[in-house]
mmCIF file of C-alpha atoms and ligand atoms in Angstrom:
data_model
loop_
_atom_site.group_PDB
_atom_site.id
_atom_site.type_symbol
_atom_site.label_atom_id
_atom_site.label_comp_id
_atom_site.label_asym_id
_atom_site.label_seq_id
_atom_site.Cartn_x
_atom_site.Cartn_y
_atom_site.Cartn_z
ATOM 1 C CA UNK A 17 101.977 65.307 112.489
ATOM 2 C CA UNK A 18 99.653 64.958 115.446
ATOM 3 C CA UNK A 19 100.566 61.302 115.873
ATOM 4 C CA UNK A 20 104.208 62.260 116.028
ATOM 5 C CA UNK A 21 103.639 65.121 118.492
ATOM 6 C CA UNK A 22 101.710 62.812 120.886
ATOM 7 C CA UNK A 23 104.075 59.864 120.464
ATOM 8 C CA UNK A 24 105.784 58.603 123.606
ATOM 9 C CA UNK A 25 109.372 59.584 122.691
ATOM 10 C CA UNK A 26 108.171 63.122 121.955
ATOM 11 C CA UNK A 27 106.124 63.294 125.177
ATOM 12 C CA UNK A 28 109.150 62.069 127.140
ATOM 13 C CA UNK A 29 111.810 64.300 125.602
ATOM 14 C CA UNK A 30 110.570 67.329 123.815
ATOM 15 C CA UNK A 31 108.634 69.618 126.214
ATOM 16 C CA UNK A 32 110.053 73.029 127.059
ATOM 17 C CA UNK A 33 108.766 75.840 129.182
ATOM 18 C CA UNK A 34 109.780 79.479 129.816
ATOM 19 C CA UNK A 35 108.316 82.593 131.396
ATOM 20 C CA UNK A 36 107.143 83.631 127.998
ATOM 21 C CA UNK A 37 106.061 80.266 126.606
ATOM 22 C CA UNK A 38 104.079 78.123 128.981
ATOM 23 C CA UNK A 39 104.477 74.900 127.085
ATOM 24 C CA UNK A 40 106.008 74.109 123.759
ATOM 25 C CA UNK A 41 107.181 70.975 122.082
ATOM 26 C CA UNK A 42 110.521 71.392 120.349
ATOM 27 C CA UNK A 43 113.409 69.416 119.020
ATOM 28 C CA UNK A 44 111.369 66.393 117.870
ATOM 29 C CA UNK A 45 114.077 65.658 115.283
ATOM 30 C CA UNK A 46 113.871 63.389 112.284
ATOM 31 C CA UNK A 47 114.187 60.190 114.314
ATOM 32 C CA UNK A 48 111.157 60.977 116.474
ATOM 33 C CA UNK A 49 109.203 62.936 113.842
ATOM 34 C CA UNK A 50 110.163 61.637 110.374
ATOM 35 C CA UNK A 51 106.954 62.729 108.642
ATOM 36 C CA UNK A 52 107.049 66.263 110.112
ATOM 37 C CA UNK A 53 110.714 66.778 109.212
ATOM 38 C CA UNK A 54 110.308 65.350 105.712
ATOM 39 C CA UNK A 55 107.274 67.576 105.086
ATOM 40 C CA UNK A 56 109.074 70.747 106.043
ATOM 41 C CA UNK A 57 112.076 69.801 103.919
ATOM 42 C CA UNK A 58 109.926 68.791 100.933
ATOM 43 C CA UNK A 59 110.751 70.788 97.810
ATOM 44 C CA UNK A 60 107.078 71.220 96.953
ATOM 45 C CA UNK A 61 106.268 72.619 100.402
ATOM 46 C CA UNK A 62 109.262 74.965 100.291
ATOM 47 C CA UNK A 63 108.316 76.142 96.847
ATOM 48 C CA UNK A 64 104.792 77.038 98.066
ATOM 49 C CA UNK A 65 106.055 78.825 101.126
ATOM 50 C CA UNK A 66 108.683 80.688 99.144
ATOM 51 C CA UNK A 67 105.960 81.750 96.684
ATOM 52 C CA UNK A 68 103.887 83.214 99.490
ATOM 53 C CA UNK A 69 106.894 84.935 101.038
ATOM 54 C CA UNK A 70 108.162 86.271 97.726
ATOM 55 C CA UNK A 71 111.674 85.062 98.411
ATOM 56 C CA UNK A 72 113.279 81.633 98.354
ATOM 57 C CA UNK A 73 113.142 80.163 101.880
ATOM 58 C CA UNK A 74 114.529 77.172 103.639
ATOM 59 C CA UNK A 75 114.020 76.011 107.275
ATOM 60 C CA UNK A 76 116.064 78.262 109.556
ATOM 61 C CA UNK A 77 117.729 75.192 111.021
ATOM 62 C CA UNK A 78 116.688 71.583 111.769
ATOM 63 C CA UNK A 79 116.135 72.658 115.349
ATOM 64 C CA UNK A 80 113.224 74.820 114.284
ATOM 65 C CA UNK A 81 111.282 71.998 112.697
ATOM 66 C CA UNK A 82 109.130 72.643 114.576
ATOM 67 C CA UNK A 83 107.784 74.350 117.706
ATOM 68 C CA UNK A 84 104.326 73.179 118.695
ATOM 69 C CA UNK A 85 102.069 75.209 120.985
ATOM 70 C CA UNK A 86 99.238 73.392 122.655
ATOM 71 C CA UNK A 87 96.385 74.936 124.493
ATOM 72 C CA UNK A 88 93.363 73.244 125.877
ATOM 73 C CA UNK A 89 90.201 75.117 126.896
ATOM 74 C CA UNK A 90 91.853 78.429 125.967
ATOM 75 C CA UNK A 91 94.859 77.804 128.268
ATOM 76 C CA UNK A 92 98.301 77.013 127.101
ATOM 77 C CA UNK A 93 99.323 74.059 129.154
ATOM 78 C CA UNK A 94 101.892 71.360 129.322
ATOM 79 C CA UNK A 95 100.459 68.370 127.560
ATOM 80 C CA UNK A 96 101.163 66.079 130.499
ATOM 81 C CA UNK A 97 98.770 67.767 132.945
ATOM 82 C CA UNK A 98 96.409 69.571 130.715
ATOM 83 C CA UNK A 99 93.480 69.160 132.997
ATOM 84 C CA UNK A 100 95.351 70.387 136.154
ATOM 85 C CA UNK A 101 96.560 73.745 134.981
ATOM 86 C CA UNK A 102 96.088 76.433 137.621
ATOM 87 C CA UNK A 103 96.785 79.286 135.264
ATOM 88 C CA UNK A 104 93.983 81.838 135.449
ATOM 89 C CA UNK A 105 94.319 82.647 131.816
ATOM 90 C CA UNK A 106 97.222 82.664 129.468
ATOM 91 C CA UNK A 107 97.293 86.231 128.322
ATOM 92 C CA UNK A 108 97.134 86.969 124.662
ATOM 93 C CA UNK A 109 100.655 88.096 123.934
ATOM 94 C CA UNK A 110 101.089 91.847 124.200
ATOM 95 C CA UNK A 111 102.226 93.899 121.192
ATOM 96 C CA UNK A 112 105.611 92.612 120.313
ATOM 97 C CA UNK A 113 108.032 91.661 117.596
ATOM 98 C CA UNK A 114 109.486 88.212 117.716
ATOM 99 C CA UNK A 115 113.188 87.998 118.239
ATOM 100 C CA UNK A 116 114.061 84.998 116.273
ATOM 101 C CA UNK A 117 113.801 84.155 112.564
ATOM 102 C CA UNK A 118 112.870 86.239 109.556
ATOM 103 C CA UNK A 119 109.852 84.163 108.555
ATOM 104 C CA UNK A 120 107.536 81.771 110.306
ATOM 105 C CA UNK A 121 104.904 79.462 109.011
ATOM 106 C CA UNK A 122 102.116 78.720 111.530
ATOM 107 C CA UNK A 123 100.138 75.547 110.735
ATOM 108 C CA UNK A 124 96.873 74.731 112.526
ATOM 109 C CA UNK A 125 96.686 71.148 113.656
ATOM 110 C CA UNK A 126 93.305 71.371 115.398
ATOM 111 C CA UNK A 127 89.751 71.541 114.215
ATOM 112 C CA UNK A 128 88.778 75.110 114.901
ATOM 113 C CA UNK A 129 85.031 74.696 114.438
ATOM 114 C CA UNK A 130 83.225 76.608 117.197
ATOM 115 C CA UNK A 131 86.298 78.645 118.053
ATOM 116 C CA UNK A 132 86.109 82.409 118.014
ATOM 117 C CA UNK A 133 88.968 84.877 118.273
ATOM 118 C CA UNK A 134 92.481 83.513 117.850
ATOM 119 C CA UNK A 135 93.277 86.084 115.184
ATOM 120 C CA UNK A 136 96.656 87.748 114.874
ATOM 121 C CA UNK A 137 96.528 91.558 114.971
ATOM 122 C CA UNK A 138 99.227 93.291 112.958
ATOM 123 C CA UNK A 139 100.345 96.943 113.051
ATOM 124 C CA UNK A 140 100.773 98.138 109.481
ATOM 125 C CA UNK A 141 103.335 100.673 108.397
ATOM 126 C CA UNK A 142 100.725 103.458 108.671
ATOM 127 C CA UNK A 143 99.867 102.455 112.237
ATOM 128 C CA UNK A 144 96.515 100.871 111.296
ATOM 129 C CA UNK A 145 95.638 97.606 112.935
ATOM 130 C CA UNK A 146 94.890 94.700 110.673
ATOM 131 C CA UNK A 147 93.356 91.486 111.973
ATOM 132 C CA UNK A 148 94.374 88.354 110.276
ATOM 133 C CA UNK A 149 92.339 85.207 110.821
ATOM 134 C CA UNK A 150 94.318 82.352 112.331
ATOM 135 C CA UNK A 151 94.826 79.355 110.057
ATOM 136 C CA UNK A 152 91.985 76.811 110.006
ATOM 137 C CA UNK A 153 92.804 73.091 110.364
ATOM 138 C CA UNK A 154 95.230 71.952 107.737
ATOM 139 C CA UNK A 155 96.088 75.393 106.576
ATOM 140 C CA UNK A 156 98.967 77.678 107.441
ATOM 141 C CA UNK A 157 99.896 81.375 107.648
ATOM 142 C CA UNK A 158 103.290 82.727 106.660
ATOM 143 C CA UNK A 159 104.355 85.851 108.568
ATOM 144 C CA UNK A 160 107.321 88.036 109.381
ATOM 145 C CA UNK A 161 106.828 88.472 113.108
ATOM 146 C CA UNK A 162 110.340 89.794 113.492
ATOM 147 C CA UNK A 163 109.637 92.870 111.462
ATOM 148 C CA UNK A 164 105.916 93.493 111.975
ATOM 149 C CA UNK A 165 104.518 94.420 115.427
ATOM 150 C CA UNK A 166 101.812 91.886 116.250
ATOM 151 C CA UNK A 167 99.616 90.473 118.980
ATOM 152 C CA UNK A 168 97.958 87.141 119.266
ATOM 153 C CA UNK A 169 94.320 87.556 120.281
ATOM 154 C CA UNK A 170 92.774 85.105 122.626
ATOM 155 C CA UNK A 171 90.760 82.256 121.268
ATOM 156 C CA UNK A 172 87.451 81.184 122.784
ATOM 157 C CA UNK A 173 85.250 78.168 122.550
ATOM 158 C CA UNK A 174 87.730 75.790 120.995
ATOM 159 C CA UNK A 175 88.382 72.581 122.761
ATOM 160 C CA UNK A 176 92.049 72.324 121.847
ATOM 161 C CA UNK A 177 94.350 74.448 119.743
ATOM 162 C CA UNK A 178 97.550 72.922 118.480
ATOM 163 C CA UNK A 179 99.623 75.067 116.226
ATOM 164 C CA UNK A 180 103.026 74.267 114.720
ATOM 165 C CA UNK A 181 105.491 77.055 114.108
ATOM 166 C CA UNK A 182 108.247 76.420 111.640
ATOM 167 C CA UNK A 183 110.904 79.077 111.157
ATOM 168 C CA UNK A 184 112.554 80.040 107.848
ATOM 169 C CA UNK A 185 115.386 82.113 106.522
ATOM 170 C CA UNK A 186 116.376 83.164 103.025
ATOM 171 C CA UNK A 187 118.205 80.563 101.107
ATOM 172 C CA UNK A 188 120.563 83.053 99.414
ATOM 173 C CA UNK A 189 123.693 83.794 101.393
ATOM 174 C CA UNK A 190 123.564 87.320 100.030
ATOM 175 C CA UNK A 191 120.359 88.232 101.874
ATOM 176 C CA UNK A 192 120.885 89.832 105.252
ATOM 177 C CA UNK A 193 120.192 87.288 108.007
ATOM 178 C CA UNK A 194 119.077 88.966 111.228
ATOM 179 C CA UNK A 195 117.984 85.780 113.005
ATOM 180 C CA UNK A 196 118.267 86.162 116.773
ATOM 181 C CA UNK A 197 118.063 83.593 119.486
ATOM 182 C CA UNK A 198 116.590 85.744 122.321
ATOM 183 C CA UNK A 199 113.154 84.124 122.302
ATOM 184 C CA UNK A 200 114.272 80.564 121.648
ATOM 185 C CA UNK A 201 117.266 80.393 124.078
ATOM 186 C CA UNK A 202 115.164 79.781 127.170
ATOM 187 C CA UNK A 203 113.314 76.869 125.501
ATOM 188 C CA UNK A 204 116.304 75.185 123.873
ATOM 189 C CA UNK A 205 119.107 72.816 124.530
ATOM 190 C CA UNK A 206 121.842 75.435 124.134
ATOM 191 C CA UNK A 207 124.560 73.128 122.961
ATOM 192 C CA UNK A 208 122.367 71.852 120.079
ATOM 193 C CA UNK A 209 120.917 75.251 119.310
ATOM 194 C CA UNK A 210 124.359 76.963 119.165
ATOM 195 C CA UNK A 211 125.824 74.091 117.096
ATOM 196 C CA UNK A 212 123.169 74.515 114.382
ATOM 197 C CA UNK A 213 123.233 78.290 114.525
ATOM 198 C CA UNK A 214 126.986 78.498 114.270
ATOM 199 C CA UNK A 215 127.049 75.952 111.467
ATOM 200 C CA UNK A 216 124.608 77.681 109.149
ATOM 201 C CA UNK A 217 125.981 81.158 109.901
ATOM 202 C CA UNK A 218 129.535 80.080 109.133
ATOM 203 C CA UNK A 219 128.311 78.353 105.989
ATOM 204 C CA UNK A 220 126.726 81.656 104.886
ATOM 205 C CA UNK A 221 129.984 83.405 105.617
ATOM 206 C CA UNK A 222 131.918 80.801 103.745
ATOM 207 C CA UNK A 223 129.756 81.254 100.657
ATOM 208 C CA UNK A 224 130.070 85.041 100.857
ATOM 209 C CA UNK A 225 133.828 84.829 101.118
ATOM 210 C CA UNK A 226 134.077 82.420 98.202
ATOM 211 C CA UNK A 227 131.876 84.723 96.114
ATOM 212 C CA UNK A 228 133.997 87.708 97.062
ATOM 213 C CA UNK A 229 137.162 85.872 96.045
ATOM 214 C CA UNK A 230 135.643 84.881 92.716
ATOM 215 C CA UNK A 231 134.726 88.473 91.964
ATOM 216 C CA UNK A 232 138.270 89.477 92.921
ATOM 217 C CA UNK A 233 139.893 86.949 90.560
ATOM 218 C CA UNK A 234 137.582 88.148 87.785
ATOM 219 C CA UNK A 235 138.348 91.828 88.462
ATOM 220 C CA UNK A 236 142.047 91.141 88.437
ATOM 221 C CA UNK A 237 141.955 89.236 85.188
ATOM 222 C CA UNK A 238 139.892 91.989 83.613
ATOM 223 C CA UNK A 239 142.634 94.395 84.717
ATOM 224 C CA UNK A 240 140.375 96.653 86.728
ATOM 225 C CA UNK A 241 141.878 98.444 89.673
ATOM 226 C CA UNK A 242 141.151 97.482 93.242
ATOM 227 C CA UNK A 243 137.858 98.949 94.486
ATOM 228 C CA UNK A 244 138.434 100.170 98.007
ATOM 229 C CA UNK A 245 134.853 101.245 98.930
ATOM 230 C CA UNK A 246 133.349 98.008 97.617
ATOM 231 C CA UNK A 247 135.793 95.840 99.546
ATOM 232 C CA UNK A 248 135.466 97.942 102.717
ATOM 233 C CA UNK A 249 131.651 97.671 102.473
ATOM 234 C CA UNK A 250 131.873 93.870 102.127
ATOM 235 C CA UNK A 251 134.244 93.599 105.084
ATOM 236 C CA UNK A 252 132.151 95.843 107.346
ATOM 237 C CA UNK A 253 129.064 93.741 106.582
ATOM 238 C CA UNK A 254 130.874 90.541 107.460
ATOM 239 C CA UNK A 255 132.340 92.153 110.596
ATOM 240 C CA UNK A 256 128.801 93.060 111.743
ATOM 241 C CA UNK A 257 127.629 89.555 110.839
ATOM 242 C CA UNK A 258 130.342 88.033 113.034
ATOM 243 C CA UNK A 259 129.755 90.508 115.818
ATOM 244 C CA UNK A 260 126.055 89.677 115.985
ATOM 245 C CA UNK A 261 127.031 85.970 116.257
ATOM 246 C CA UNK A 262 129.354 86.778 119.171
ATOM 247 C CA UNK A 263 126.469 88.535 120.879
ATOM 248 C CA UNK A 264 124.154 85.576 120.378
ATOM 249 C CA UNK A 265 126.542 82.954 121.785
ATOM 250 C CA UNK A 266 126.146 83.598 125.485
ATOM 251 C CA UNK A 267 125.795 81.239 128.389
HETATM 252 FE FE1 FE2 B 319 104.965 86.653 118.098
#
């Protein structure tokens, strides 16, 4: 994975920056990063992550395999000019919820020996603060940053810290999908992002409509009367699903 991240085609094409994210490597794609893409699509890996999450997950979209955050000497910096960064310090993120995908898996690609801090603080339902150790090299943490208020605490003493974030969504079309693009829009090629987002969302809708039709045929053949509340509920849910897509697809 590290070899692919630091390969010339990735260095040349895949760096993004925004006000919120100082430097991230995205959109490596399966041509530039075949091992990384195969790994995150591997059935064994998906089974393990699904087991941890308690729900069957698949990568949110190809675009989200993966985002890599690189910091050197406690500063998040573009990998091109790591030694010239003028940033005083990259603040640990304030308390926030992510506005993107339902689940993320954060994989540590650096040796964290000698590093202190770097935990993720989570606010539990009762308001208590729980500190979760960051993943050590070669391990990963699965979390729901979209639903749980959290804060990344600053890491000290490490030489470099390279973490890979892969985003997931439920595989079942019947699970509510609240993925939002707010956080990823500024660090994405919009045409590609919107193509993939629209495709999977419409596929979900397609599967839901097929399922609804199947149930309707079955109901009819079983000679049961039309169920107004059930159909209205289904339609309202799909209307909201489409409305949220319309809100996401902005220039
Ligand atoms: Fe976050």
